[in-house]
Coordinates of C-alpha atoms in Angstrom, one line a residue:
M1 CA 33.9 -47.8 25.4
D2 CA 37.0 -49.4 27.1
T3 CA 37.5 -46.5 29.6
M4 CA 34.2 -46.9 31.4
S5 CA 35.9 -48.5 34.4
D6 CA 38.2 -45.4 34.8
A7 CA 37.5 -42.9 37.5
I8 CA 35.7 -39.6 36.6
D9 CA 37.1 -36.4 38.0
P10 CA 34.5 -33.5 38.5
S11 CA 37.3 -31.0 38.1
W12 CA 37.3 -31.8 34.4
W13 CA 34.2 -29.7 33.8
E14 CA 34.3 -27.5 36.9
N15 CA 37.8 -26.2 35.9
A16 CA 36.6 -25.6 32.4
L17 CA 33.6 -23.6 33.5
A18 CA 35.7 -21.7 36.1
A19 CA 38.2 -20.8 33.4
A20 CA 35.4 -19.4 31.3
S21 CA 34.4 -17.2 34.2
V22 CA 31.0 -18.8 34.6
N23 CA 30.5 -18.0 38.2
D24 CA 26.7 -17.7 38.3
R25 CA 25.4 -21.1 39.4
Y26 CA 22.2 -20.5 37.6
E27 CA 22.8 -20.1 33.9
P28 CA 20.8 -21.6 31.0
P29 CA 22.6 -24.9 30.4
E30 CA 22.9 -24.2 26.7
L31 CA 25.2 -21.3 27.5
L32 CA 27.5 -23.7 29.4
S33 CA 27.6 -26.1 26.5
T34 CA 30.0 -24.0 24.3
H35 CA 32.6 -23.8 27.1
L36 CA 32.4 -27.6 27.7
E37 CA 32.6 -28.2 23.9
R38 CA 35.6 -25.9 23.6
A39 CA 37.3 -27.7 26.6
A40 CA 36.7 -31.1 25.0
A41 CA 38.4 -29.9 21.8
D42 CA 41.7 -29.1 23.6
P43 CA 44.4 -31.4 22.1
S44 CA 45.7 -32.1 25.6
V45 CA 42.4 -33.5 26.7
T46 CA 42.1 -37.2 25.8
G47 CA 40.4 -40.5 26.8
L48 CA 37.6 -40.5 29.3
H49 CA 38.3 -36.8 30.1
E50 CA 37.4 -35.9 26.5
L51 CA 34.4 -38.2 26.4
A52 CA 33.0 -36.8 29.6
L53 CA 33.2 -33.2 28.4
Q54 CA 31.7 -34.2 25.0
V55 CA 28.6 -35.9 26.6
L56 CA 28.2 -33.0 29.0
A57 CA 28.3 -30.5 26.0
M58 CA 25.8 -32.6 24.1
A59 CA 23.4 -32.9 27.0
S60 CA 23.4 -29.2 27.8
S61 CA 23.4 -27.8 24.3
A62 CA 19.7 -28.0 23.7
M63 CA 17.0 -25.6 25.0
L64 CA 14.5 -26.8 27.6
N65 CA 10.9 -26.6 26.6
P66 CA 9.2 -27.6 29.9
E67 CA 5.7 -27.4 28.4
D68 CA 6.3 -30.2 26.0
W69 CA 6.5 -33.6 27.8
L70 CA 7.2 -35.6 24.7
E71 CA 10.0 -33.4 23.3
P72 CA 11.3 -31.4 26.2
F73 CA 14.7 -30.6 24.5
T74 CA 14.8 -28.7 21.2
P75 CA 17.8 -27.7 19.1
A76 CA 19.5 -24.4 20.1
M77 CA 19.6 -23.5 16.4
Q78 CA 17.9 -24.7 13.2
F79 CA 18.5 -23.5 9.7
H80 CA 18.1 -24.8 6.1
G81 CA 17.0 -28.2 7.3
K82 CA 20.0 -28.5 9.7
R83 CA 20.1 -28.3 13.5
T84 CA 22.5 -28.4 16.4
V85 CA 22.7 -31.5 18.5
V86 CA 20.0 -32.6 21.0
P87 CA 20.3 -35.1 23.9
A88 CA 18.4 -37.6 21.7
D89 CA 21.6 -37.9 19.6
L90 CA 23.5 -39.5 22.5
D91 CA 24.1 -43.2 21.9
A92 CA 23.8 -46.0 24.6
D93 CA 27.4 -45.8 25.8
Q94 CA 27.2 -42.0 26.1
M95 CA 24.0 -42.3 28.1
T96 CA 25.7 -44.7 30.4
L97 CA 28.5 -42.3 30.9
L98 CA 26.1 -39.4 31.5
A99 CA 24.4 -41.4 34.2
R100 CA 27.7 -42.0 36.0
I101 CA 28.5 -38.2 35.8
A102 CA 25.1 -37.0 37.1
P103 CA 25.7 -37.6 40.9
L104 CA 29.1 -35.9 40.6
V105 CA 27.9 -32.5 39.2
E106 CA 27.8 -29.8 41.9
R107 CA 26.2 -27.0 39.9
E108 CA 22.4 -27.3 40.3
D109 CA 21.7 -25.9 36.8
L110 CA 24.0 -28.4 35.1
R111 CA 23.1 -31.3 37.4
A112 CA 19.4 -30.8 36.7
R113 CA 20.0 -31.0 33.0
V114 CA 22.3 -34.0 33.2
A115 CA 20.0 -36.0 35.5
D116 CA 16.9 -35.1 33.4
V117 CA 18.5 -36.2 30.2
A118 CA 19.9 -39.4 31.8
W119 CA 16.4 -40.3 33.0
V120 CA 14.4 -39.2 29.9
Y121 CA 16.6 -41.0 27.4
G122 CA 18.1 -43.6 29.7
D123 CA 16.8 -45.9 32.4
R124 CA 13.3 -44.6 33.3
S125 CA 13.2 -47.0 36.2
D126 CA 16.0 -45.2 37.9
V127 CA 13.9 -43.3 40.5
A128 CA 17.0 -41.9 42.2
M129 CA 18.0 -40.2 38.9
L130 CA 14.5 -38.7 38.5
D131 CA 14.5 -37.4 42.1
R132 CA 18.0 -36.0 41.5
A133 CA 16.6 -34.0 38.5
I134 CA 13.5 -32.8 40.4
D135 CA 15.6 -31.6 43.4
A136 CA 18.2 -29.9 41.3
Y137 CA 15.5 -28.0 39.3
R138 CA 13.6 -26.9 42.4
A139 CA 16.8 -25.7 44.0
T140 CA 16.7 -22.8 41.6
P141 CA 16.0 -19.7 43.8
L142 CA 12.8 -17.6 43.3
T143 CA 14.6 -14.4 43.0
G144 CA 13.8 -11.9 40.2
D145 CA 16.9 -12.2 38.1
V146 CA 17.1 -16.0 38.3
W147 CA 13.4 -16.5 37.8
F148 CA 13.2 -14.7 34.5
S149 CA 16.4 -16.4 33.1
V150 CA 16.1 -20.0 34.1
G151 CA 13.9 -20.2 37.2
K152 CA 10.5 -20.4 35.6
D153 CA 11.5 -23.2 33.2
A154 CA 13.2 -25.1 36.0
W155 CA 10.2 -25.0 38.3
V156 CA 7.8 -25.9 35.6
R157 CA 10.0 -28.9 34.6
A158 CA 10.3 -29.9 38.3
L159 CA 6.6 -29.9 38.7
A160 CA 6.1 -31.9 35.5
L161 CA 8.6 -34.5 36.6
A162 CA 7.2 -34.7 40.1
A163 CA 3.7 -35.4 38.7
R164 CA 5.2 -38.5 36.9
R165 CA 6.6 -39.6 40.3
G166 CA 3.1 -40.7 41.4
A167 CA 2.3 -40.8 45.1
D168 CA 5.9 -40.4 46.0
G169 CA 6.1 -37.1 44.1
Q170 CA 3.1 -35.5 45.9
A171 CA 5.2 -34.2 48.8
R172 CA 7.6 -32.4 46.4
T173 CA 4.7 -31.0 44.4
Q174 CA 3.1 -29.7 47.5
D175 CA 6.3 -28.2 48.8
M176 CA 6.8 -26.4 45.5
S177 CA 3.2 -25.2 45.4
D178 CA 3.4 -23.9 48.9
A179 CA 6.6 -22.0 48.1
L180 CA 5.0 -20.4 45.0
K181 CA 1.9 -19.5 46.9
A182 CA 3.9 -17.8 49.6
Q183 CA 5.6 -15.7 47.0
V184 CA 2.2 -14.6 45.5
L185 CA 0.7 -13.8 48.9
A186 CA 3.8 -11.7 49.8
G187 CA 3.9 -10.0 46.4
Q188 CA 4.6 -6.3 46.2
V189 CA 4.2 -3.8 43.4
T190 CA 8.0 -3.5 43.2
D191 CA 8.2 -7.2 42.3
N192 CA 6.7 -6.1 38.9
F193 CA 5.6 -9.1 36.8
R194 CA 7.3 -11.8 38.9
T195 CA 4.2 -12.2 41.1
V196 CA 2.0 -12.6 38.0
E197 CA 4.3 -15.4 36.7
F198 CA 4.5 -17.1 40.1
A199 CA 0.7 -17.2 40.2
E200 CA 0.4 -18.4 36.6
T201 CA 3.0 -21.2 37.2
L202 CA 1.2 -22.3 40.4
R203 CA -2.2 -22.2 38.7
K204 CA -1.1 -24.3 35.7
H205 CA 1.2 -26.7 37.3
G206 CA 0.9 -26.7 41.1
R207 CA -1.7 -27.9 43.6
V208 CA -3.9 -25.5 45.6
D209 CA -7.1 -26.3 47.4
A210 CA -10.3 -24.2 47.2
S211 CA -9.5 -22.0 50.2
G212 CA -6.0 -21.5 48.8
R213 CA -7.4 -20.5 45.4
A214 CA -9.6 -17.8 47.1
E215 CA -6.5 -16.6 49.0
V216 CA -4.5 -16.2 45.8
S217 CA -7.3 -14.4 43.9
E218 CA -7.9 -12.0 46.8
A219 CA -4.2 -11.3 47.0
L220 CA -3.9 -10.6 43.3
F221 CA -6.9 -8.3 43.3
A222 CA -5.5 -6.4 46.2
L223 CA -2.1 -6.0 44.6
A224 CA -3.8 -5.0 41.3
A225 CA -5.6 -2.2 43.2
R226 CA -2.3 -0.9 44.7
A227 CA -0.6 -1.0 41.3
S228 CA -3.4 0.7 39.4
S229 CA -2.1 4.3 40.0
I230 CA 1.5 3.3 39.6
S231 CA 1.6 0.9 36.7
P232 CA -1.7 0.3 34.8
R233 CA -0.1 -2.4 32.7
L234 CA 1.0 -4.4 35.8
S235 CA -2.4 -3.8 37.4
R236 CA -4.1 -5.2 34.2
H237 CA -2.0 -8.4 34.2
L238 CA -2.7 -8.9 37.9
E239 CA -6.4 -8.5 37.4
R240 CA -6.4 -11.0 34.5
E241 CA -4.5 -13.5 36.5
A242 CA -6.9 -13.0 39.5
L243 CA -9.8 -13.6 37.1
A244 CA -8.2 -16.9 35.9
W245 CA -8.0 -18.0 39.6
L246 CA -11.6 -16.8 40.2
G247 CA -13.0 -18.9 37.4
G248 CA -16.7 -18.7 37.0
S249 CA -17.5 -18.8 40.7
N250 CA -18.5 -15.1 41.0
E251 CA -19.9 -13.5 37.9
A252 CA -20.3 -10.1 39.5
A253 CA -16.7 -10.0 40.7
A254 CA -15.6 -11.1 37.3
N255 CA -17.5 -8.4 35.5
A256 CA -16.1 -5.8 37.9
A257 CA -12.6 -7.0 37.3
T258 CA -13.1 -6.9 33.6
E259 CA -14.2 -3.4 33.8
R260 CA -11.1 -2.5 35.8
V261 CA -9.0 -4.1 33.1
A262 CA -10.6 -1.8 30.5
R263 CA -10.0 1.2 32.7
T264 CA -6.3 0.4 32.9
Y265 CA -6.2 0.8 29.1
I266 CA -8.0 4.1 29.4
A267 CA -5.5 5.2 32.1
E268 CA -2.6 4.4 29.8
A269 CA -4.3 6.3 26.9
D270 CA -4.7 9.3 29.3
A271 CA -1.0 9.1 30.4
R272 CA 0.3 9.1 26.8
I273 CA -1.8 12.2 25.9
E274 CA -0.7 13.9 29.1
A275 CA 2.9 13.2 28.4
D276 CA 2.8 14.4 24.8
P277 CA -0.5 15.8 23.5
E278 CA 0.6 15.6 19.9
A279 CA 2.7 12.4 19.5
G280 CA 0.7 10.6 22.2
A281 CA -2.3 10.3 19.8
L282 CA -0.4 7.8 17.7
V283 CA -0.4 5.4 20.7
E284 CA -3.6 6.5 22.4
G285 CA -5.7 4.9 19.8
H286 CA -4.2 1.5 20.5
F287 CA -5.2 1.6 24.2
L288 CA -8.7 3.0 23.4
E289 CA -9.3 0.1 21.0
K290 CA -8.3 -2.4 23.7
A291 CA -10.6 -0.7 26.2
I292 CA -13.6 -0.9 23.9
A293 CA -12.9 -4.5 23.0
V294 CA -12.7 -5.5 26.7
L295 CA -15.8 -3.6 27.7
R296 CA -17.7 -5.3 24.9
T297 CA -17.0 -8.7 26.5
I298 CA -19.0 -7.7 29.6
P299 CA -22.6 -9.0 29.6
R300 CA -25.0 -6.3 28.4
S301 CA -27.0 -6.3 31.6
H302 CA -24.0 -5.3 33.6
R303 CA -23.0 -2.7 31.1
L304 CA -26.5 -1.1 31.2
E305 CA -26.6 -1.2 35.0
N306 CA -23.3 0.5 35.4
G307 CA -23.5 2.9 32.5
L308 CA -20.7 1.2 30.5
D309 CA -22.5 1.5 27.1
D310 CA -22.3 5.3 27.5
L311 CA -18.6 4.9 28.3
V312 CA -18.1 2.8 25.1
D313 CA -19.8 5.4 23.0
N314 CA -17.6 8.1 24.5
L315 CA -14.5 6.0 23.9
R316 CA -15.5 5.4 20.2
F317 CA -15.9 9.2 19.7
R318 CA -12.6 9.8 21.3
L319 CA -11.0 7.0 19.2
R320 CA -12.2 8.6 16.0
E321 CA -10.7 12.0 17.1
S322 CA -7.5 10.2 18.1
R323 CA -7.2 8.5 14.7
E324 CA -8.0 11.8 12.9
S325 CA -5.2 13.5 14.9
S326 CA -2.8 10.6 14.2
M327 CA -3.4 10.8 10.5
E328 CA -2.8 14.5 10.5
Q329 CA 0.6 13.9 12.2
M330 CA 1.7 11.1 9.9
M331 CA 4.6 12.0 7.8
H332 CA 3.9 12.1 4.1
I333 CA 6.5 10.2 2.2
Q334 CA 6.8 10.9 -1.5
S335 CA 9.3 9.2 -3.8
D336 CA 10.9 10.7 -6.8
P337 CA 8.5 11.0 -9.8
V338 CA 8.3 8.1 -12.2
D339 CA 8.9 9.0 -15.8
L340 CA 6.0 7.5 -17.8
T341 CA 6.8 9.1 -21.1
E342 CA 7.8 5.9 -22.8
A343 CA 4.9 4.0 -21.3
V344 CA 2.4 6.6 -22.6
S345 CA 4.0 6.5 -26.0
Y346 CA 3.8 2.7 -26.1
A347 CA 0.2 2.7 -25.0
R348 CA -0.9 5.2 -27.6
S349 CA 0.9 3.6 -30.5
H350 CA -0.3 0.2 -29.5
V351 CA -4.0 1.0 -30.1
S352 CA -3.8 3.7 -32.7
G353 CA -4.3 3.2 -36.5
Y354 CA -6.6 0.2 -36.6
A355 CA -9.3 0.4 -39.3
D356 CA -11.3 -2.4 -37.5
K357 CA -12.5 -1.3 -34.1
F358 CA -12.5 -4.8 -32.7
D359 CA -8.8 -5.1 -33.5
A360 CA -8.3 -1.8 -31.7
L361 CA -10.3 -3.1 -28.8
A362 CA -8.3 -6.3 -28.8
A363 CA -5.0 -4.3 -28.7
F364 CA -6.4 -2.3 -25.8
A365 CA -7.4 -5.3 -23.9
T366 CA -4.0 -6.9 -24.4
L367 CA -1.9 -4.0 -23.3
A368 CA -0.5 -6.1 -20.5
P369 CA -0.8 -9.7 -19.4
P370 CA -1.7 -10.8 -15.8
L371 CA 1.1 -10.6 -13.3
D372 CA 3.1 -13.8 -12.8
E373 CA 2.3 -15.1 -9.3
A374 CA 5.6 -17.1 -8.9
S375 CA 7.9 -14.2 -9.8
T376 CA 5.8 -11.7 -7.8
R377 CA 6.2 -14.0 -4.7
K378 CA 9.9 -14.4 -5.4
N379 CA 10.4 -10.6 -5.6
A380 CA 8.4 -10.1 -2.5
E381 CA 10.5 -12.6 -0.6
K382 CA 13.7 -10.9 -1.9
M383 CA 12.4 -7.5 -0.9
L384 CA 11.8 -8.7 2.7
E385 CA 15.2 -10.4 3.0
G386 CA 16.9 -7.0 2.9
T387 CA 14.6 -5.2 5.3
I388 CA 13.4 -5.4 8.9
S389 CA 10.0 -3.9 8.1
H390 CA 8.3 -7.2 8.8
I391 CA 9.6 -7.2 12.4
F392 CA 7.3 -4.2 13.2
G393 CA 3.6 -4.3 13.3
S394 CA 1.5 -2.1 11.0
S395 CA -2.0 -0.7 10.8
T396 CA -3.9 0.7 7.8
F397 CA -6.6 3.3 8.1
S398 CA -9.3 4.3 5.7
S399 CA -10.0 7.9 4.7
D400 CA -12.9 8.0 7.2
F401 CA -10.4 7.0 10.0
R402 CA -11.5 3.4 10.4
K403 CA -8.7 0.8 11.0
V404 CA -9.2 -1.5 8.1
A405 CA -6.2 -3.7 8.5
S406 CA -3.6 -4.6 11.1
R407 CA -0.6 -6.9 10.9
P408 CA 1.5 -7.8 14.0
G409 CA 5.3 -7.8 13.7
C410 CA 7.1 -11.1 13.5
S411 CA 10.6 -12.0 14.6
G412 CA 12.9 -14.0 12.4
Q413 CA 12.1 -14.9 8.8
A414 CA 9.0 -13.2 7.3
D415 CA 6.0 -15.5 7.5
E416 CA 3.5 -16.2 4.7
D417 CA 1.1 -13.4 5.8
T418 CA 4.0 -10.9 5.5
V419 CA 5.0 -12.2 2.1
W420 CA 1.4 -12.0 0.9
D421 CA 1.1 -8.4 2.2
E422 CA 4.2 -7.5 0.1
M423 CA 2.7 -9.3 -2.9
A424 CA -0.6 -7.4 -2.6
R425 CA 1.4 -4.1 -2.4
T426 CA 3.2 -5.0 -5.6
V427 CA -0.1 -5.7 -7.4
F428 CA -1.5 -2.4 -6.1
F429 CA 1.5 -0.4 -7.4
H430 CA 1.3 -2.3 -10.7
S431 CA -2.3 -1.3 -11.1
Q432 CA -1.5 2.4 -10.4
L433 CA 1.4 2.6 -12.9
L434 CA -0.5 0.6 -15.5
G435 CA -3.6 2.7 -15.0
K436 CA -1.9 6.1 -15.3
G437 CA 0.9 5.3 -17.7
I438 CA -0.8 2.9 -20.1
I439 CA -4.5 2.2 -19.8
Q440 CA -5.8 5.7 -19.6
P441 CA -3.6 7.2 -22.4
A442 CA -4.5 4.2 -24.6
Q443 CA -8.2 4.6 -23.8
N444 CA -8.1 8.3 -24.9
I445 CA -6.8 7.2 -28.3
L446 CA -9.1 4.3 -28.6
T447 CA -12.3 6.3 -27.9
T448 CA -11.1 9.1 -30.1
E449 CA -10.6 6.9 -33.1
H450 CA -13.6 4.5 -32.5
R451 CA -17.1 4.6 -31.1
F452 CA -18.2 1.7 -28.9
S453 CA -21.9 1.8 -28.3
R454 CA -23.8 0.0 -25.5
Q455 CA -25.2 -2.5 -27.9
Y456 CA -21.8 -3.2 -29.3
M457 CA -20.4 -4.1 -25.8
V458 CA -23.5 -6.2 -25.1
S459 CA -22.9 -8.1 -28.3
L460 CA -19.2 -8.6 -27.3
C461 CA -20.4 -10.1 -24.0
K462 CA -22.9 -12.4 -25.7
E463 CA -20.0 -13.8 -27.8
S464 CA -17.6 -14.2 -24.9
P465 CA -17.5 -17.6 -23.1
A466 CA -16.4 -15.7 -20.0
V467 CA -19.8 -14.0 -19.5
P468 CA -22.5 -16.2 -17.9
E469 CA -25.7 -16.7 -19.9
G470 CA -28.3 -14.2 -18.9
H471 CA -25.7 -11.6 -17.6
E472 CA -24.7 -10.2 -21.0
T473 CA -26.6 -6.9 -20.7
L474 CA -25.3 -6.2 -17.2
W475 CA -21.7 -6.9 -18.4
G476 CA -22.2 -4.8 -21.5
N477 CA -23.6 -1.9 -19.5
G478 CA -20.7 -2.1 -17.1
L479 CA -18.1 -2.2 -19.8
V480 CA -19.6 0.8 -21.7
L481 CA -19.8 2.8 -18.6
G482 CA -16.1 2.4 -18.1
M483 CA -15.4 3.1 -21.8
G484 CA -17.1 6.5 -21.2
G485 CA -14.9 7.2 -18.2
N486 CA -17.6 6.4 -15.5
Y487 CA -15.4 4.0 -13.7
G488 CA -17.2 4.1 -10.4
A489 CA -20.5 3.1 -11.9
A490 CA -18.7 0.5 -14.0
V491 CA -17.0 -1.3 -11.2
S492 CA -20.2 -1.1 -9.1
V493 CA -21.8 -3.2 -11.8
L494 CA -18.9 -5.4 -12.9
V495 CA -17.3 -6.4 -9.6
P496 CA -20.4 -8.2 -8.2
Q497 CA -20.8 -9.8 -11.6
L498 CA -17.1 -10.9 -11.6
E499 CA -17.9 -13.0 -8.5
Q500 CA -20.6 -14.9 -10.5
V501 CA -18.1 -15.4 -13.3
V502 CA -15.7 -17.1 -10.9
R503 CA -18.6 -19.3 -9.6
V504 CA -19.9 -20.3 -13.1
M505 CA -16.4 -21.1 -14.4
L506 CA -15.8 -23.4 -11.5
K507 CA -19.1 -25.1 -12.0
R508 CA -18.2 -25.7 -15.6
H509 CA -15.2 -27.6 -14.3
D510 CA -17.4 -29.7 -11.9
V511 CA -16.2 -27.8 -8.8
H512 CA -18.8 -27.4 -6.0
T513 CA -19.2 -23.7 -5.0
V514 CA -21.8 -24.1 -2.2
F515 CA -21.6 -25.0 1.4
V516 CA -24.3 -26.8 3.4
D517 CA -25.1 -25.9 7.0
E518 CA -26.3 -28.2 9.7
H519 CA -29.9 -27.8 8.5
G520 CA -29.1 -28.8 4.9
V521 CA -29.5 -25.3 3.6
E522 CA -27.2 -24.6 0.7
S523 CA -25.5 -21.2 0.3
E524 CA -23.1 -20.0 -2.4
K525 CA -19.5 -19.3 -1.2
S526 CA -18.3 -15.7 -1.1
L527 CA -15.6 -14.4 -3.4
N528 CA -13.1 -14.7 -0.6
A529 CA -13.8 -18.4 -0.2
L530 CA -13.9 -19.0 -4.0
L531 CA -10.5 -17.3 -4.5
D532 CA -8.9 -19.4 -1.8
M533 CA -9.9 -22.7 -3.6
T534 CA -7.1 -24.5 -5.4
E535 CA -9.4 -25.2 -8.3
T536 CA -9.8 -21.4 -8.9
S537 CA -6.1 -21.1 -9.6
N538 CA -6.3 -24.1 -11.9
V539 CA -9.1 -22.5 -13.9
F540 CA -8.0 -18.9 -14.1
G541 CA -4.3 -19.1 -13.4
E542 CA -2.5 -18.0 -10.3
G543 CA -1.7 -14.6 -11.6
I544 CA -5.3 -13.6 -12.2
V545 CA -6.4 -15.0 -8.9
M546 CA -3.6 -13.0 -7.1
E547 CA -4.8 -9.8 -8.8
M548 CA -8.4 -10.4 -7.9
K549 CA -7.4 -11.0 -4.2
A550 CA -5.2 -8.0 -4.0
M551 CA -7.6 -5.6 -5.6
L552 CA -10.9 -6.8 -4.5
I553 CA -10.8 -8.4 -1.0
V554 CA -7.6 -7.5 0.8
Q555 CA -8.2 -5.3 3.8
G556 CA -5.8 -2.4 3.6
G557 CA -5.7 -2.6 -0.2
P558 CA -8.3 -1.1 -2.6
N559 CA -10.8 -3.7 -1.2
L560 CA -13.2 -2.9 -4.0
R561 CA -15.5 -5.9 -3.7
N562 CA -16.2 -5.3 0.0
D563 CA -16.5 -1.6 -0.3
I564 CA -19.0 -1.9 -3.2
A565 CA -20.9 -4.7 -1.4
H566 CA -21.3 -2.6 1.8
G567 CA -21.9 0.8 0.2
L568 CA -18.5 2.1 1.3
L569 CA -17.2 3.0 -2.2
D570 CA -16.9 6.8 -2.2
D571 CA -16.2 9.2 -5.1
N572 CA -12.5 9.2 -4.5
S573 CA -12.3 5.4 -4.8
A574 CA -14.8 5.3 -7.6
W575 CA -12.7 7.5 -9.9
S576 CA -9.3 6.1 -8.9
Y577 CA -6.7 4.2 -10.8
S578 CA -7.8 1.1 -8.9
A579 CA -11.3 1.4 -10.3
L580 CA -9.9 2.1 -13.8
Y581 CA -7.7 -0.9 -13.5
M582 CA -10.5 -3.3 -12.4
W583 CA -12.7 -2.1 -15.2
W584 CA -10.0 -2.8 -17.7
F585 CA -9.3 -6.1 -15.9
C586 CA -12.9 -7.1 -16.6
L587 CA -12.7 -6.0 -20.2
R588 CA -9.6 -8.1 -20.6
L589 CA -11.3 -11.1 -19.1
V590 CA -14.3 -10.8 -21.5
T591 CA -12.2 -10.0 -24.6
W592 CA -9.4 -12.5 -24.4
P593 CA -11.4 -15.6 -25.3
V594 CA -13.1 -13.7 -28.1
I595 CA -9.7 -12.7 -29.5
K596 CA -8.7 -16.4 -29.4
M597 CA -11.9 -17.3 -31.3
M598 CA -11.2 -14.6 -33.9
D599 CA -7.7 -15.7 -34.3
H600 CA -8.8 -19.3 -34.8
A601 CA -11.4 -18.3 -37.3
R602 CA -9.0 -16.2 -39.3
T603 CA -6.4 -19.0 -39.3
Q604 CA -9.0 -21.5 -40.6
G605 CA -10.2 -19.1 -43.3
A606 CA -13.7 -19.3 -42.1
E607 CA -14.7 -15.7 -42.6
S608 CA -18.0 -15.0 -44.2
D609 CA -20.2 -12.0 -45.2
E610 CA -23.0 -12.9 -42.7
G611 CA -21.9 -10.2 -40.3
T612 CA -21.8 -12.3 -37.1
M613 CA -18.9 -13.3 -35.0
A614 CA -19.9 -16.9 -35.0
T615 CA -18.9 -17.1 -38.7
G616 CA -15.6 -15.2 -38.2
E617 CA -16.6 -11.6 -39.0
T618 CA -13.9 -9.3 -37.6
D619 CA -16.4 -6.7 -36.5
I620 CA -18.8 -7.2 -33.6
K621 CA -22.4 -6.5 -34.7
P622 CA -25.6 -6.5 -32.7
A623 CA -27.3 -9.9 -33.1
T624 CA -30.5 -8.3 -34.6
Q625 CA -28.8 -5.7 -36.8
T626 CA -27.0 -5.7 -40.1
A627 CA -23.7 -3.9 -40.6
A628 CA -25.3 -1.0 -42.3
E629 CA -27.9 -0.6 -39.6
T630 CA -25.1 -0.5 -37.0
D631 CA -23.1 2.1 -38.8
T632 CA -26.1 4.5 -38.9
D633 CA -27.5 3.7 -35.5
T634 CA -28.7 6.8 -33.8
D635 CA -30.6 5.3 -30.8
T636 CA -29.8 7.4 -27.8
D637 CA -29.6 4.4 -25.4
T638 CA -26.9 2.7 -27.4
E639 CA -25.0 5.9 -28.2
S640 CA -25.2 7.7 -24.9
F641 CA -21.5 7.1 -24.1
A642 CA -20.2 7.4 -27.6
E643 CA -19.0 11.0 -27.2
D644 CA -17.9 10.9 -23.6
Q645 CA -14.2 11.4 -23.0
P646 CA -12.4 9.4 -20.2
R647 CA -12.7 11.2 -17.0
E648 CA -9.5 12.5 -15.4
I649 CA -8.5 10.8 -12.1

């Protein structure tokens, strides 16, 4: 750089910022960067003038992350693997020029950034540059508007730099700590959350002795008491910050403060109901949930001594009433009806007219393949691209008013959890449409044209590689219950058995399905854990695993596995399209490998007259009966579901 010996004129950047009407001396430096970059691009600006504006624009363009010592400056924007410039992009000559510019910058916000970058990426032995950065940062005033825009980050960064200054930085650290402490002790309710942030910054980054800590906690508790009737939310934050200062030194005071935090939630719930008795119930529940959760963190001895368990019981009763009221007020959204005429026609024609009842059963079991996981994910991501629904949080309530699922909102691009929620919703809608438009109409035809006895279904399960040995009768009973329309009883049998199928299939592929605790005790993994294993997708396919997750274990979805396991499955859920679909899902799982065996046998011409599937017979016969015996079987146990019609949902 040949122009390094030339003089640098501060008016180069000061005039550029003045022309852009940047009059506030405390702006986030990244907002100054665009004006400096635009000035450098002026054709009339050349030589050292242009270079100075360019390095200033680069140094100020990044965002300050004061909590990260190793990477304090992050790109202002990142997208599709690209990013805006950061100070680390400056080369050696540019860093040298920046060090020359730093003492000439009058604006504290810009001088702090320039000196900080020059020290971090330049000569770290330059103590004067480090002090210049510290002093410029801490010159930021502790006023409300400045503190929330740039002040907090500036002071946190100043304290972090001063800590690296060693013994020589202690005086600056103490001065800053004293200034923050004075602000906390003088805090007023009208300062809103500024006092909380002053105290938090001081606690995390400053230096306060034991007596000073006591002063701060007492001041915060006192301010919280004054704010309780004016702003419960502010009072709650002050109480929590005071608790952080208190530490574990006074358990009784900590318990009392925690109780006061809970009561601020109750006060907000009361205020919402008082303001609007009807619409307020939608928000009241949130505050009641928080109050209960906070009270439960208090030791039981303190709760009993102060009657807080009775308060928790009362809040739970109130919460249930609030949720019931909220659900009554929720708007019922109904879309236009879906015409399933063609689907019903397809379903009936697909299973009708078969002379061989196994062929009819095979057609029924293959009405639809598993959903494709990749395309379902792609469609979910596409759906979310055009909406802002993922920005807002959501809660799902059961029919008995329990909150069974909750998802916080997320800014920016939808995260994996949001995408999965959309995928699970797709699987659910798919199950409802398939159940109503295809499975049930086809089952009506199937059970009208053919009779499937209990023993027939048990024999099917004995031949299917999908059914674990020793479980054939349970599977057969579950399948025949569903064939007779008793879907609730069917899934109550089959869903727990499905978990064992997953486990056995994984073991066949030498996958360990147990976990060992610290005492060496081995326990089988739950279905949730099994479905999360990569090997499960390899064995069953990602589509089947996705369907099992969405229908069986997702809170907020049908959640059939957990509802069945805990006795929460009610009559409505038992005779729902979700239960119908999962019964058919299990039938498909059992039947598909048998269909492949039959197809292979037919292809090889290995049919015989022995009447067993193992030799290629197209009909499924009980292992201990001949074909003639099966046709004239009148045993009530095996025929009890033969005449049942599918139950309407």
